[in-house]
Short mmCIF file of C-alpha atoms in Angstrom, two decimals:
data_model
loop_
_atom_site.label_atom_id
_atom_site.label_comp_id
_atom_site.label_asym_id
_atom_site.label_seq_id
_atom_site.Cartn_x
_atom_site.Cartn_y
_atom_site.Cartn_z
CA LYS A 16 14.73 171.58 170.91
CA GLU A 17 12.07 169.31 172.52
CA LYS A 18 10.92 167.38 169.65
CA LYS A 19 14.32 166.72 168.65
CA LYS A 20 15.25 165.35 171.85
CA LYS A 21 12.04 162.79 171.47
CA ARG A 22 12.92 162.09 168.04
CA LYS A 23 16.75 160.95 169.31
CA ILE A 24 15.10 158.98 172.06
CA ILE A 25 12.88 157.41 169.37
CA ILE A 26 16.14 156.81 167.52
CA ALA A 27 17.99 155.35 170.13
CA ALA A 28 15.01 153.02 170.93
CA VAL A 29 14.62 151.62 167.48
CA LEU A 30 18.55 150.89 167.68
CA ILE A 31 18.47 149.03 171.00
CA SER A 32 15.40 147.00 169.65
CA ILE A 33 17.61 146.13 166.42
CA ILE A 34 20.52 144.98 168.38
CA PHE A 35 18.50 142.89 170.86
CA ASN A 36 16.49 141.48 167.43
CA GLY A 37 19.81 140.74 166.00
CA ILE A 38 21.18 138.64 169.00
CA TYR A 39 17.91 136.90 169.20
CA VAL A 40 18.19 135.69 165.56
CA PHE A 41 22.18 134.40 166.49
CA ALA A 42 20.55 132.66 169.45
CA ASN A 43 17.52 131.36 167.81
CA THR A 44 20.05 129.59 165.03
CA SER A 45 22.39 128.02 167.29
CA ASP A 46 20.74 124.62 167.52
CA GLU A 47 20.89 124.37 163.43
CA GLU A 48 23.70 124.14 161.78
CA SER A 49 24.47 127.83 160.19
CA PRO A 50 25.24 128.07 156.41
CA GLU A 51 28.50 129.21 155.54
CA ASN A 52 27.73 131.17 152.78
CA VAL A 53 26.06 134.81 153.01
CA ALA A 54 23.62 136.79 151.18
CA VAL A 55 24.39 140.22 151.73
CA ALA A 56 22.21 143.37 150.99
CA LEU A 57 24.72 146.22 151.51
CA VAL A 58 22.51 149.45 151.90
CA ILE A 59 24.53 152.71 151.70
CA ASP A 60 23.45 156.07 152.95
CA ASN A 61 23.48 158.51 149.80
CA SER A 62 21.76 161.46 151.70
CA GLY A 63 22.84 165.24 151.91
CA SER A 64 23.94 164.75 155.36
CA MET A 65 26.80 162.33 154.43
CA ALA A 66 28.70 165.25 153.00
CA THR A 67 29.02 166.42 156.40
CA THR A 68 29.44 163.31 158.37
CA ASP A 69 31.44 161.70 155.89
CA PRO A 70 33.28 164.16 153.76
CA GLN A 71 36.02 161.40 152.91
CA ASN A 72 33.53 158.91 151.58
CA LEU A 73 34.86 156.30 154.31
CA ARG A 74 31.56 154.65 153.36
CA GLN A 75 32.74 153.78 149.93
CA THR A 76 36.10 152.36 151.31
CA ALA A 77 34.32 150.10 153.84
CA ALA A 78 32.22 148.84 151.16
CA ASN A 79 34.93 148.03 149.32
CA ILE A 80 36.69 146.30 151.90
CA PHE A 81 33.58 144.20 152.56
CA ILE A 82 33.47 143.41 149.02
CA ASP A 83 36.94 141.93 149.09
CA LEU A 84 36.15 140.27 152.14
CA LEU A 85 33.42 137.99 150.42
CA SER A 86 33.81 134.61 148.92
CA PRO A 87 33.28 133.29 145.56
CA ASP A 88 29.81 131.45 146.62
CA ASP A 89 28.63 134.42 148.75
CA TYR A 90 25.41 136.87 147.12
CA LEU A 91 25.75 140.58 147.27
CA SER A 92 23.22 143.42 146.50
CA VAL A 93 23.94 147.16 146.59
CA ILE A 94 21.43 149.35 147.31
CA THR A 95 22.19 153.09 147.74
CA PHE A 96 19.37 155.57 149.33
CA ASN A 97 18.46 159.18 150.13
CA THR A 98 15.00 160.29 149.64
CA GLU A 99 14.70 157.36 146.78
CA GLU A 100 16.56 154.08 146.89
CA GLU A 101 18.06 152.16 144.05
CA VAL A 102 19.46 149.09 143.42
CA ILE A 103 22.99 149.72 141.79
CA VAL A 104 23.95 145.90 141.84
CA PRO A 105 20.89 143.20 142.29
CA ILE A 106 21.52 140.42 144.07
CA ASN A 107 24.17 137.70 142.63
CA GLN A 108 26.45 135.46 143.21
CA VAL A 109 29.82 137.27 143.69
CA LYS A 110 31.89 134.34 141.88
CA ASN A 111 35.02 136.11 141.17
CA VAL A 112 37.33 139.01 141.47
CA GLU A 113 36.25 140.69 138.12
CA ASN A 114 32.78 140.53 139.50
CA LYS A 115 34.19 142.19 142.48
CA SER A 116 35.79 144.75 140.58
CA ASN A 117 32.82 145.49 138.55
CA ILE A 118 30.67 145.88 141.52
CA LYS A 119 33.30 148.55 143.13
CA LYS A 120 33.45 150.29 139.91
CA ILE A 121 29.63 150.89 139.96
CA LEU A 122 29.52 151.64 143.64
CA SER A 123 32.30 154.19 142.96
CA SER A 124 29.94 156.40 140.12
CA ASN A 125 26.83 156.08 142.42
CA ILE A 126 27.97 157.68 145.65
CA GLU A 127 26.89 161.39 145.62
CA ALA A 128 25.51 162.85 148.78
CA ILE A 129 21.90 164.56 148.11
CA ASP A 130 18.75 164.70 149.36
CA ASN A 131 16.91 163.38 152.49
CA THR A 132 17.18 160.21 154.51
CA ASP A 133 14.48 157.60 154.14
CA TYR A 134 15.50 154.18 155.75
CA LEU A 135 12.16 152.39 155.22
CA ASP A 136 11.93 152.06 151.72
CA ALA A 137 15.53 151.17 151.80
CA LEU A 138 15.13 148.54 153.89
CA LYS A 139 12.13 146.85 152.16
CA VAL A 140 14.22 147.15 148.70
CA ALA A 141 16.89 145.24 151.04
CA LYS A 142 14.26 142.42 152.07
CA GLU A 143 12.87 142.32 148.71
CA GLN A 144 16.68 141.54 147.17
CA LEU A 145 17.15 139.07 149.77
CA SER A 146 13.76 137.35 149.13
CA SER A 147 14.27 136.94 145.70
CA LEU A 148 17.41 134.51 146.42
CA GLU A 149 16.09 130.86 145.89
CA ASP A 150 19.14 129.49 147.68
CA GLY A 151 18.12 128.29 150.95
CA GLU A 152 21.57 127.15 151.99
CA VAL A 153 23.11 131.19 152.78
CA ARG A 154 22.49 133.22 155.83
CA LYS A 155 20.90 136.33 154.75
CA VAL A 156 22.37 139.71 156.04
CA ILE A 157 21.27 143.39 155.58
CA LEU A 158 24.89 145.80 156.24
CA PHE A 159 23.17 149.25 156.86
CA LEU A 160 26.12 152.14 156.12
CA THR A 161 24.46 155.40 157.28
CA ASP A 162 25.19 158.45 159.64
CA GLY A 163 21.89 157.38 161.79
CA GLU A 164 19.86 160.23 161.04
CA PRO A 165 16.64 159.14 159.45
CA MET A 166 14.99 162.05 157.96
CA PRO A 167 12.53 161.34 155.07
CA ASP A 168 10.92 164.56 154.63
CA ILE A 169 12.68 167.56 155.67
CA GLN A 170 9.79 169.88 155.50
CA ARG A 171 8.12 167.67 158.07
CA GLU A 172 11.15 167.06 160.45
CA TYR A 173 9.21 168.79 163.55
CA ASP A 174 5.97 166.98 162.73
CA TYR A 175 5.87 164.75 165.88
CA GLU A 176 2.85 162.82 164.41
CA PHE A 177 4.59 162.12 161.17
CA MET A 178 7.91 161.08 162.47
CA ASN A 179 6.31 159.07 165.23
CA GLY A 180 4.44 156.81 162.35
CA TYR A 181 7.42 156.97 160.40
CA MET A 182 9.58 155.17 163.16
CA LYS A 183 6.79 152.87 164.29
CA SER A 184 6.71 151.91 160.45
CA LEU A 185 10.87 151.45 160.60
CA TRP A 186 10.36 149.28 163.76
CA GLU A 187 7.73 147.10 162.22
CA THR A 188 9.75 146.66 158.96
CA VAL A 189 13.01 145.74 161.43
CA SER A 190 10.85 143.38 163.53
CA ASP A 191 9.89 141.68 160.52
CA LEU A 192 13.34 141.36 159.16
CA SER A 193 14.45 139.74 162.41
CA LEU A 194 11.30 137.18 162.48
CA ASN A 195 12.28 136.08 158.80
CA LYS A 196 15.76 135.34 160.26
CA THR A 197 17.47 138.28 158.33
CA ILE A 198 20.40 139.61 160.57
CA PHE A 199 20.24 143.49 160.25
CA THR A 200 23.50 145.18 161.05
CA PHE A 201 23.50 148.83 161.34
CA CYS A 202 26.95 150.58 161.09
CA ARG A 203 27.05 154.25 161.94
#
């Protein structure tokens, strides 16, 4: 129980840090003219815990609504993750309603709750997707849909050293994203 409590405290600390770094990114860009268009890496938790925490598949509904709100000039990448991450839609300009429909169709066939929850590799892939975009006139955003329980290896759930190292790496990745002016939004 004590280890679980420590893990939750670490998770809370990371989330608080994410929030403050996000505020810093917004504050830091206030002097500059902000780009109107966005490039979004939509990262969706596909881990086994989602079968319990999201049995109605509301993450897919939220993703579909978000996709509909994008303008034709925006960019989108969709990444699902559990133990492994998968780029199901590489970063591309949204362009039109037909493309949005195709993206939603691809997404609907790739939502299945299985395995563990590895945030770290999913974030790294999201960063790679956004970094590959050469259009400097867009605001880069990672939208992360999850139930909020990182569990990269269920066998090592109570291995404090392993989880502490994992959370440290996660923190470093999120810090790196904010320093590169990528906005990170964590939706639970």
